Coordinates of C-alpha atoms in Angstrom, one line a residue:
M74 CA 25.9 16.9 -12.0
P75 CA 27.3 15.9 -8.6
Q76 CA 29.6 12.8 -8.8
Q77 CA 30.5 12.0 -5.1
A78 CA 27.8 10.6 -2.9
V79 CA 27.9 9.5 0.8
I80 CA 25.2 7.2 2.1
I81 CA 25.0 7.0 5.8
G82 CA 23.8 3.6 6.9
G83 CA 24.5 0.2 5.3
G84 CA 21.2 -1.5 6.0
V85 CA 18.8 -2.7 3.3
M86 CA 17.8 0.8 2.2
G87 CA 21.3 2.3 2.5
R88 CA 22.8 -0.5 0.4
G89 CA 20.0 -0.2 -2.2
I90 CA 20.5 3.6 -2.5
A91 CA 24.3 3.1 -2.8
Q92 CA 23.8 0.5 -5.6
L93 CA 21.5 3.0 -7.4
F94 CA 24.1 5.8 -7.2
V95 CA 26.9 3.6 -8.3
Q96 CA 25.0 2.3 -11.3
N97 CA 24.4 5.9 -12.3
G98 CA 28.1 6.8 -12.4
Y99 CA 28.7 8.2 -8.9
T100 CA 31.6 7.5 -6.7
V101 CA 29.9 6.3 -3.5
C102 CA 31.1 5.9 0.1
V103 CA 28.8 4.1 2.5
V104 CA 29.3 5.1 6.2
E105 CA 28.7 2.1 8.5
N106 CA 29.9 2.3 12.1
Q107 CA 29.8 -1.5 12.6
A108 CA 33.0 -2.7 11.1
Q109 CA 31.9 -6.3 10.8
H110 CA 29.2 -5.2 8.4
A111 CA 31.6 -3.6 5.9
K112 CA 32.6 -6.8 4.1
Q113 CA 29.1 -8.0 4.3
I114 CA 27.8 -4.9 2.5
L115 CA 30.3 -5.3 -0.3
K116 CA 29.5 -9.0 -0.7
I117 CA 25.8 -8.4 -0.8
L118 CA 26.2 -5.7 -3.5
E119 CA 28.6 -7.8 -5.5
N120 CA 26.2 -10.7 -5.4
S121 CA 23.4 -8.5 -6.5
W122 CA 25.4 -7.2 -9.5
Q123 CA 26.5 -10.7 -10.4
K124 CA 22.8 -11.8 -10.5
L125 CA 22.2 -8.9 -12.9
V126 CA 25.1 -10.1 -15.1
T127 CA 23.5 -13.5 -15.4
R128 CA 20.3 -11.8 -16.5
G129 CA 22.1 -9.7 -19.1
K130 CA 21.7 -6.4 -17.4
F131 CA 25.4 -5.7 -16.9
T132 CA 28.7 -7.2 -18.0
S133 CA 31.4 -8.5 -15.6
N134 CA 33.6 -5.6 -16.5
Q135 CA 30.9 -3.2 -15.5
V136 CA 30.6 -5.0 -12.1
Q137 CA 34.3 -4.5 -11.5
Q138 CA 33.9 -0.8 -12.3
F139 CA 31.0 -0.6 -9.9
L140 CA 33.1 -2.2 -7.1
A141 CA 35.9 0.3 -7.9
Q142 CA 33.5 3.2 -7.4
L143 CA 32.3 1.9 -4.0
T144 CA 34.0 2.2 -0.6
I145 CA 32.8 1.4 3.0
T146 CA 34.0 3.4 6.0
S147 CA 33.1 4.2 9.6
D148 CA 34.6 7.7 9.3
L149 CA 31.8 10.3 8.9
S150 CA 34.3 13.0 7.9
V151 CA 34.1 11.6 4.3
V152 CA 31.1 14.0 3.9
K153 CA 33.6 16.8 3.6
Q154 CA 34.2 15.8 -0.1
A155 CA 30.7 14.8 -0.9
D156 CA 28.4 16.5 -3.4
V157 CA 25.3 14.8 -1.9
V158 CA 24.8 13.1 1.5
I159 CA 21.8 10.8 2.2
E160 CA 21.1 9.7 5.7
A161 CA 19.6 6.2 5.7
V162 CA 20.0 4.8 9.2
F163 CA 17.1 3.0 10.9
E164 CA 14.1 5.0 12.2
D165 CA 15.4 6.5 15.4
L166 CA 14.7 10.3 15.7
E167 CA 17.5 11.2 18.1
L168 CA 20.1 9.2 16.1
K169 CA 19.1 10.8 12.8
Q170 CA 19.2 14.3 14.3
H171 CA 22.6 13.7 15.8
I172 CA 24.0 12.4 12.5
L173 CA 22.5 15.2 10.4
A174 CA 23.8 17.9 12.8
Q175 CA 27.3 16.4 12.4
V176 CA 26.9 16.2 8.6
E177 CA 25.9 19.9 8.4
H178 CA 29.0 20.8 10.6
M179 CA 31.4 19.0 8.3
A180 CA 29.9 19.1 4.8
S181 CA 30.6 21.9 2.4
A182 CA 28.1 24.7 2.0
N183 CA 27.1 23.4 -1.4
T184 CA 26.5 19.8 -0.4
L185 CA 22.9 18.6 -0.7
I186 CA 21.9 17.0 2.6
A187 CA 18.9 14.7 2.5
S188 CA 17.2 12.1 4.8
N189 CA 15.6 8.9 3.5
T190 CA 13.3 8.7 6.5
S191 CA 9.9 7.1 5.8
T192 CA 8.1 8.4 8.9
F193 CA 9.7 11.3 10.6
S194 CA 8.9 15.0 9.9
I195 CA 11.6 16.7 7.8
T196 CA 10.9 19.8 9.8
T197 CA 11.5 17.9 13.1
L198 CA 14.8 16.4 11.7
A199 CA 15.9 19.8 10.4
S200 CA 15.4 21.4 13.9
A201 CA 18.8 19.9 14.9
L202 CA 20.5 21.9 12.1
Q203 CA 21.9 25.4 12.4
N204 CA 20.5 26.0 8.9
P205 CA 17.3 23.9 8.8
Q206 CA 16.6 25.2 5.3
R207 CA 19.3 22.9 4.0
L208 CA 17.5 19.6 4.8
V209 CA 15.2 17.9 2.3
G210 CA 13.6 14.5 2.4
L211 CA 14.5 12.0 -0.4
H212 CA 12.3 9.0 0.3
F213 CA 13.3 6.1 -1.9
F214 CA 11.2 2.9 -2.1
N215 CA 12.5 -0.6 -1.6
P216 CA 14.4 -1.9 -3.6
P217 CA 15.8 1.6 -4.7
P218 CA 17.4 0.4 -7.9
V219 CA 14.1 -1.0 -9.1
M220 CA 11.3 1.2 -7.7
K221 CA 10.7 4.3 -9.8
L222 CA 9.2 6.6 -7.2
V223 CA 11.1 9.1 -5.0
E224 CA 9.1 11.3 -2.7
V225 CA 10.8 14.8 -2.4
V226 CA 9.8 16.1 1.0
K227 CA 9.7 19.8 1.8
G228 CA 10.1 20.7 5.4
L229 CA 8.5 23.9 6.7
Q230 CA 11.9 25.7 6.2
T231 CA 13.4 23.8 3.3
D232 CA 14.7 26.3 0.7
E233 CA 13.1 26.2 -2.7
A234 CA 16.4 25.9 -4.4
I235 CA 17.2 22.8 -2.4
I236 CA 13.9 21.3 -3.5
Q237 CA 14.7 21.9 -7.1
Q238 CA 18.2 20.4 -6.6
A239 CA 16.8 17.3 -5.0
T240 CA 14.2 16.9 -7.7
Q241 CA 16.8 17.2 -10.4
L242 CA 19.0 14.6 -8.6
A243 CA 16.0 12.1 -8.5
E244 CA 15.5 12.6 -12.3
N245 CA 19.3 12.2 -12.9
L246 CA 19.0 8.8 -11.1
G247 CA 16.2 7.8 -13.5
K248 CA 13.5 8.2 -10.9
Q249 CA 10.0 9.8 -10.9
P250 CA 10.0 12.5 -8.2
V251 CA 6.8 13.6 -6.6
L252 CA 6.8 16.7 -4.3
C253 CA 5.1 16.5 -0.9
Q254 CA 4.9 18.5 2.3
S255 CA 6.4 17.2 5.5
F256 CA 3.4 15.4 7.0
P257 CA 3.9 12.1 8.8
G258 CA 4.2 9.3 6.3
F259 CA 4.4 11.7 3.4
I260 CA 2.2 10.4 0.5
V261 CA 2.4 6.6 0.1
N262 CA 3.1 5.4 3.7
R263 CA 0.3 7.8 5.0
I264 CA -2.4 7.2 2.4
C265 CA -1.8 3.4 2.4
R266 CA -2.0 3.0 6.2
P267 CA -5.7 2.2 6.1
Y268 CA -4.9 -0.6 3.6
Y269 CA -3.0 -2.3 6.4
C270 CA -4.9 -1.1 9.5
E271 CA -8.4 -1.9 8.1
S272 CA -7.2 -5.4 6.9
F273 CA -5.9 -6.2 10.4
K274 CA -9.2 -4.8 11.9
M275 CA -11.1 -7.4 9.8
L276 CA -8.9 -10.1 11.5
D277 CA -9.7 -8.5 14.8
E278 CA -13.4 -8.8 14.0
Q279 CA -12.9 -12.4 12.8
A280 CA -14.7 -11.2 9.7
A281 CA -12.5 -13.3 7.3
S282 CA -9.3 -15.3 7.3
I283 CA -5.9 -14.1 6.2
D284 CA -6.2 -16.3 3.0
S285 CA -9.7 -15.0 2.1
I286 CA -8.8 -11.4 2.5
D287 CA -5.6 -11.8 0.4
A288 CA -7.5 -13.9 -2.2
A289 CA -10.2 -11.1 -2.5
L290 CA -7.5 -8.4 -3.0
E291 CA -5.3 -10.4 -5.3
G292 CA -8.3 -11.4 -7.4
S293 CA -9.8 -7.9 -7.5
G294 CA -7.7 -7.0 -10.6
L295 CA -6.4 -4.0 -8.7
F296 CA -3.6 -5.1 -6.4
P297 CA -0.5 -7.2 -7.4
M298 CA -0.3 -8.8 -3.9
G299 CA -2.5 -9.5 -1.0
V300 CA -2.0 -7.2 2.0
F301 CA -0.8 -9.9 4.4
R302 CA 1.7 -11.2 1.8
L303 CA 2.9 -7.7 1.4
V304 CA 3.3 -7.2 5.2
D305 CA 5.3 -10.5 5.4
L306 CA 7.5 -9.2 2.6
I307 CA 8.0 -5.8 4.2
G308 CA 8.6 -7.4 7.6
V309 CA 5.7 -7.7 10.2
E310 CA 7.7 -5.7 12.8
T311 CA 8.7 -3.1 10.3
N312 CA 5.1 -2.5 9.1
F313 CA 3.9 -2.5 12.8
R314 CA 6.6 0.0 13.8
N315 CA 5.6 2.3 10.9
T316 CA 2.0 2.2 11.9
Q317 CA 3.0 3.0 15.5
A318 CA 5.0 5.9 14.4
L319 CA 2.1 7.4 12.4
F320 CA -0.3 6.7 15.2
E321 CA 1.9 8.7 17.6
A322 CA 2.7 11.4 15.0
F323 CA -1.0 12.0 14.3
F324 CA -1.7 12.4 18.1
Y325 CA -3.3 8.9 18.4
D326 CA -5.9 9.3 15.7
N327 CA -7.8 6.0 15.5
R328 CA -7.3 6.0 11.7
Y329 CA -3.8 4.8 12.3
K330 CA -4.3 2.7 15.4
P331 CA -2.1 -0.4 15.4
S332 CA -3.5 -3.9 15.6
F333 CA -3.3 -6.1 18.7
I334 CA -3.1 -9.1 16.4
Q335 CA -0.2 -7.7 14.5
A336 CA 1.6 -7.0 17.9
E337 CA 1.1 -10.6 18.8
Y338 CA 2.8 -11.8 15.6
V339 CA 5.7 -9.4 16.4
N340 CA 6.0 -10.6 20.0
A341 CA 6.0 -14.2 18.8
K342 CA 8.8 -13.2 16.4
R343 CA 6.8 -14.3 13.4
L344 CA 8.3 -11.5 11.4
G345 CA 7.5 -12.5 7.9
Q346 CA 9.1 -14.2 4.9
K347 CA 12.7 -13.5 6.0
V348 CA 12.2 -15.9 8.9
N349 CA 9.9 -18.3 7.0
Q350 CA 6.9 -17.6 9.2
G351 CA 4.8 -14.5 9.6
L352 CA 1.2 -14.2 8.8
Y353 CA 1.9 -17.1 6.5
H354 CA 4.3 -20.1 6.8
Y355 CA 6.9 -20.3 4.0
Q356 CA 8.4 -23.3 2.3
N357 CA 11.1 -22.8 -0.3
N358 CA 10.5 -19.1 0.0
Q359 CA 6.8 -19.6 -1.0
A360 CA 3.8 -18.8 1.2
V361 CA 1.7 -21.9 2.1
R362 CA -1.8 -20.9 1.0
H363 CA -5.0 -22.6 1.9
S364 CA -7.8 -22.4 -0.7
E365 CA -11.1 -21.4 0.8
F366 CA -13.1 -20.9 -2.4
V367 CA -16.8 -21.8 -2.6
P368 CA -17.2 -25.1 -4.4
K369 CA -19.2 -25.1 -7.6
S370 CA -21.8 -27.5 -8.9
Q371 CA -21.0 -29.8 -11.8
T372 CA -23.9 -28.4 -13.9
F373 CA -25.6 -25.0 -14.1
S374 CA -29.2 -24.6 -15.1
E375 CA -30.5 -21.5 -13.3
E376 CA -31.9 -18.5 -15.0
V377 CA -29.7 -15.3 -14.6
Q378 CA -31.1 -11.8 -14.6
L379 CA -29.2 -8.6 -14.2
Q380 CA -31.3 -5.7 -13.0
S381 CA -30.0 -2.2 -12.8
T382 CA -31.2 1.4 -12.5
E383 CA -31.1 3.7 -15.5
T384 CA -27.6 4.9 -14.5
A385 CA -25.9 1.5 -13.9
P386 CA -23.5 1.4 -11.0
F387 CA -19.8 0.8 -11.8
W388 CA -19.9 -2.8 -10.5
I389 CA -22.7 -3.7 -12.9
Q390 CA -20.9 -2.2 -15.9
N391 CA -17.8 -4.3 -15.0
L392 CA -19.9 -7.4 -14.5
Q393 CA -21.6 -6.9 -17.9
N394 CA -18.3 -6.3 -19.6
I395 CA -16.8 -9.5 -18.1
A396 CA -19.8 -11.5 -19.3
N397 CA -19.5 -10.1 -22.8
Q398 CA -15.8 -11.0 -22.9
K399 CA -16.6 -14.6 -21.7
G400 CA -19.5 -15.0 -24.1
V401 CA -22.0 -15.4 -21.2
A402 CA -25.5 -14.0 -22.0
L403 CA -27.1 -12.0 -19.2
N404 CA -30.8 -11.1 -19.2
R405 CA -30.5 -7.5 -18.4
Q406 CA -33.5 -5.4 -17.3
Q407 CA -34.0 -1.9 -16.0
G408 CA -35.4 -1.6 -12.4
E409 CA -35.7 0.6 -9.4
S410 CA -32.6 -1.0 -7.8
S411 CA -29.6 -2.9 -9.0
C412 CA -29.2 -6.6 -8.3
L413 CA -28.2 -9.9 -9.8
K414 CA -30.7 -12.8 -9.6
I415 CA -29.4 -16.4 -10.1
G416 CA -32.4 -18.7 -9.8
S417 CA -34.1 -18.0 -6.5
V418 CA -31.0 -16.2 -5.1
Q419 CA -30.9 -12.5 -5.0
M420 CA -27.4 -10.9 -5.0
L421 CA -27.0 -7.3 -3.7
A422 CA -23.8 -5.2 -3.8
T423 CA -22.8 -4.1 -0.4
D424 CA -23.4 -0.5 0.8
G425 CA -21.5 -0.9 4.0
Q426 CA -24.4 -1.9 6.2
L427 CA -24.5 -5.0 8.3
A428 CA -25.9 -7.7 6.0
E429 CA -28.3 -8.9 8.8
S430 CA -29.9 -5.4 8.9
L431 CA -31.0 -5.4 5.3
L432 CA -34.8 -6.0 4.7
P433 CA -34.5 -9.0 2.3
W434 CA -32.0 -10.8 4.6
K435 CA -34.7 -12.7 6.6
Q436 CA -37.2 -13.0 3.7
V437 CA -35.6 -14.5 0.6
P438 CA -32.3 -16.3 -0.2
T439 CA -29.9 -13.3 -0.3
I440 CA -26.1 -12.9 -0.9
I441 CA -24.3 -9.6 -0.3
M442 CA -21.3 -9.2 -2.5
D443 CA -18.3 -7.0 -2.9
W444 CA -18.1 -4.5 -5.7
I445 CA -16.5 -5.7 -8.9
L446 CA -14.1 -2.8 -9.5
S447 CA -12.2 -4.2 -12.5
E448 CA -12.8 -6.2 -15.6
K449 CA -9.8 -8.3 -14.6
A450 CA -11.5 -9.5 -11.4
S451 CA -11.1 -13.2 -10.7
V452 CA -12.2 -13.4 -7.0
L453 CA -15.3 -12.0 -5.3
A454 CA -16.1 -11.8 -1.6
I455 CA -19.6 -12.7 -0.6
Q456 CA -21.8 -13.3 2.5
A457 CA -24.9 -15.5 2.2
N458 CA -27.9 -15.6 4.5
P459 CA -29.1 -18.9 6.1
L460 CA -31.8 -19.2 3.4
V461 CA -29.2 -19.8 0.8
K462 CA -28.8 -23.6 0.9
D463 CA -25.5 -25.3 -0.1
E464 CA -26.8 -26.4 -3.5
M465 CA -28.0 -22.8 -4.2
L466 CA -24.5 -21.4 -3.3
E467 CA -22.9 -24.0 -5.5
Q468 CA -25.1 -22.9 -8.4
V469 CA -24.1 -19.3 -7.8
A470 CA -20.4 -20.3 -7.7
S471 CA -20.9 -22.2 -11.0
F472 CA -22.3 -19.1 -12.7
F473 CA -19.4 -17.0 -11.5
D474 CA -17.0 -19.7 -12.6
S475 CA -18.3 -19.2 -16.1
L476 CA -17.0 -15.7 -15.8
G477 CA -13.6 -16.7 -14.5
I478 CA -14.5 -15.6 -11.0
Q479 CA -14.2 -17.6 -7.8
L480 CA -16.0 -16.8 -4.6
V481 CA -14.8 -16.5 -1.0
V482 CA -17.0 -16.1 2.1
V483 CA -16.5 -13.3 4.5
H484 CA -18.6 -11.6 7.2
S485 CA -17.4 -8.0 6.9
P486 CA -19.6 -4.9 6.4
A487 CA -18.6 -3.4 3.0
M488 CA -16.9 -6.8 2.3
V489 CA -13.1 -6.6 1.6
V490 CA -12.2 -4.7 -1.6
L491 CA -14.8 -1.9 -1.3
R492 CA -14.2 -1.5 2.4
L493 CA -10.4 -0.9 1.9
M494 CA -11.0 1.2 -1.2
V495 CA -13.3 3.7 0.5
M496 CA -10.8 4.0 3.4
L497 CA -7.9 4.6 0.9
I498 CA -10.0 7.2 -1.0
N499 CA -10.9 9.1 2.2
E500 CA -7.3 9.1 3.4
A501 CA -6.1 10.4 0.0
L502 CA -8.6 13.2 0.0
E503 CA -7.7 14.1 3.6
A504 CA -4.0 14.3 2.6
I505 CA -4.8 16.5 -0.4
Q506 CA -7.0 18.7 1.7
Q507 CA -4.1 19.2 4.1
G508 CA -1.8 20.2 1.2
V509 CA 0.4 17.1 1.4
C510 CA 0.3 16.6 -2.4
N511 CA -2.0 17.2 -5.3
E512 CA -4.3 14.7 -7.0
H513 CA -2.0 13.9 -9.9
D514 CA 0.9 13.2 -7.6
C515 CA -1.3 11.1 -5.3
N516 CA -2.3 8.8 -8.2
L517 CA 1.2 8.7 -9.5
A518 CA 2.8 7.9 -6.1
L519 CA 0.4 5.1 -5.4
R520 CA 0.9 3.5 -8.8
L521 CA 4.7 3.7 -8.5
G522 CA 5.2 3.2 -4.8
M523 CA 2.6 0.5 -4.2
S524 CA 2.3 -0.9 -7.7
F525 CA -1.4 -0.2 -7.7
Q526 CA -2.9 -1.1 -11.0
F527 CA -5.3 1.8 -11.0
D528 CA -5.5 5.5 -10.3
L529 CA -7.1 5.8 -6.9
L530 CA -9.0 9.1 -7.5
T531 CA -10.2 8.0 -11.0
L532 CA -11.6 4.9 -9.4
A533 CA -13.2 7.0 -6.7
E534 CA -15.1 8.9 -9.4
Q535 CA -16.2 5.7 -11.0
I536 CA -17.5 4.3 -7.7
G537 CA -19.1 7.7 -7.1
Y538 CA -18.2 10.1 -4.3
P539 CA -21.7 10.0 -2.8
N540 CA -21.4 6.2 -2.6
V541 CA -18.0 6.4 -0.9
M542 CA -19.4 8.8 1.6
Q543 CA -22.5 6.7 2.2
I544 CA -20.5 3.6 2.8
L545 CA -18.2 5.4 5.3
K546 CA -21.4 6.7 7.0
H547 CA -22.7 3.2 7.4
L548 CA -19.4 2.0 8.8
F549 CA -19.3 4.8 11.3
Q550 CA -22.9 4.1 12.4
L551 CA -22.0 0.4 12.8
F552 CA -18.7 0.7 14.6
Q553 CA -19.2 4.1 16.3
D554 CA -15.5 4.9 15.5
E555 CA -14.2 8.3 14.4
K556 CA -11.8 6.6 12.0
Y557 CA -14.7 6.4 9.5
R558 CA -15.4 10.1 9.5
S559 CA -15.5 11.6 6.0
S560 CA -12.9 14.1 4.9
L561 CA -14.1 17.6 4.2
R562 CA -12.8 17.2 0.6
L563 CA -14.9 14.0 0.2
R564 CA -18.0 15.8 1.5
S565 CA -17.5 18.6 -1.0
K566 CA -17.0 16.2 -3.9
A567 CA -20.1 14.2 -2.8
I568 CA -22.4 17.2 -3.1

């Protein structure tokens, strides 16, 4: 097992990777060419370890040992004694290639050379080396000491023995490695790009507010944090830069097109939680949220009827299970279509069409709703037609309150959760079709790298691949945008 590691770059990721290696027994040298940052790096890491001492994770003696294992230098020649070198400077292609070429020239023939890039092709980075087969991607997730996932990225020429060595290193560090090919964004950053892009597109459309979109996602029972809270945490400019990089790397495919609204936030220097204002404003490190839930009536007296086809859709199964858990009786009947009737209001699950184009929209009080994709759901996005009067909507809200679910109003085809879900599923299947990863590693990477509380492709089967394809078809017809085209793998699964 190698014992000497060099981490090039003392930024957030470089420091985190250094901390991880030190805690696992390595002697670590961080190469940082800005001298004024050297003491800062040590101080930040010492403070981080002291916090862990107060939480009982380490002792003060261990912290002193950690500090003894760690040095900071501006001299790149320290790589001559290293067993493993990880490049972790900021995302600048020419800079990374220049550094990696120098490392190859100075490092021993047995040194493992890796890049922590999150966006650039390992094949492209390796083209600067005389022996491109030596370079492997080791993409850690932030914060590296905490996040379990490491993407082991194979360039076109990366030697198989190097892949095995990198995989073993990740396991030695207590991480879960997943193997992927060198496509832009690898697994997580690529597959999750629609999660960001489509959410910002809803803002572009004025389909819903930041608060409503995040409330729907956080209340879906599937995501630990709303997308805009996550962007603020990552850094609005960092997330925007990653989207730009993927957009360019995929030759300006609209699926990765950046948002003008996000660019405006970057230009206004509203960069997220670190500066106390981004998509949200922050007070005492907490986002200021504005509740936009539909008010409920004080009393509820309407009859509730749940109608479903013989093979009940997934959302109906979840709704029935929630009702059972809450002790709420539903009058369930079999019919030619699936819907929920609350008094005179008919509720239909979205299929991706514009609500106004549906036949019942102008005839009876109708609400289009998002799909309930988890029994842990606590928020549901809806759109009501003008025939649904305020008192009717309050009665509907009162019924859902009895299930522990609050309602938010949006004006988005395919609502919020389902719209993002079908985009994620389609992107995942496209990545698998291209050989980026297999289905198992796709599910695992998203769980560990994004803290998703579900397996994406298992959920896709529960929604039904034909349904996913139909929703994408309706979105394509509505927006006339190639970003909604179905992956070949989705088409084959939908047959």
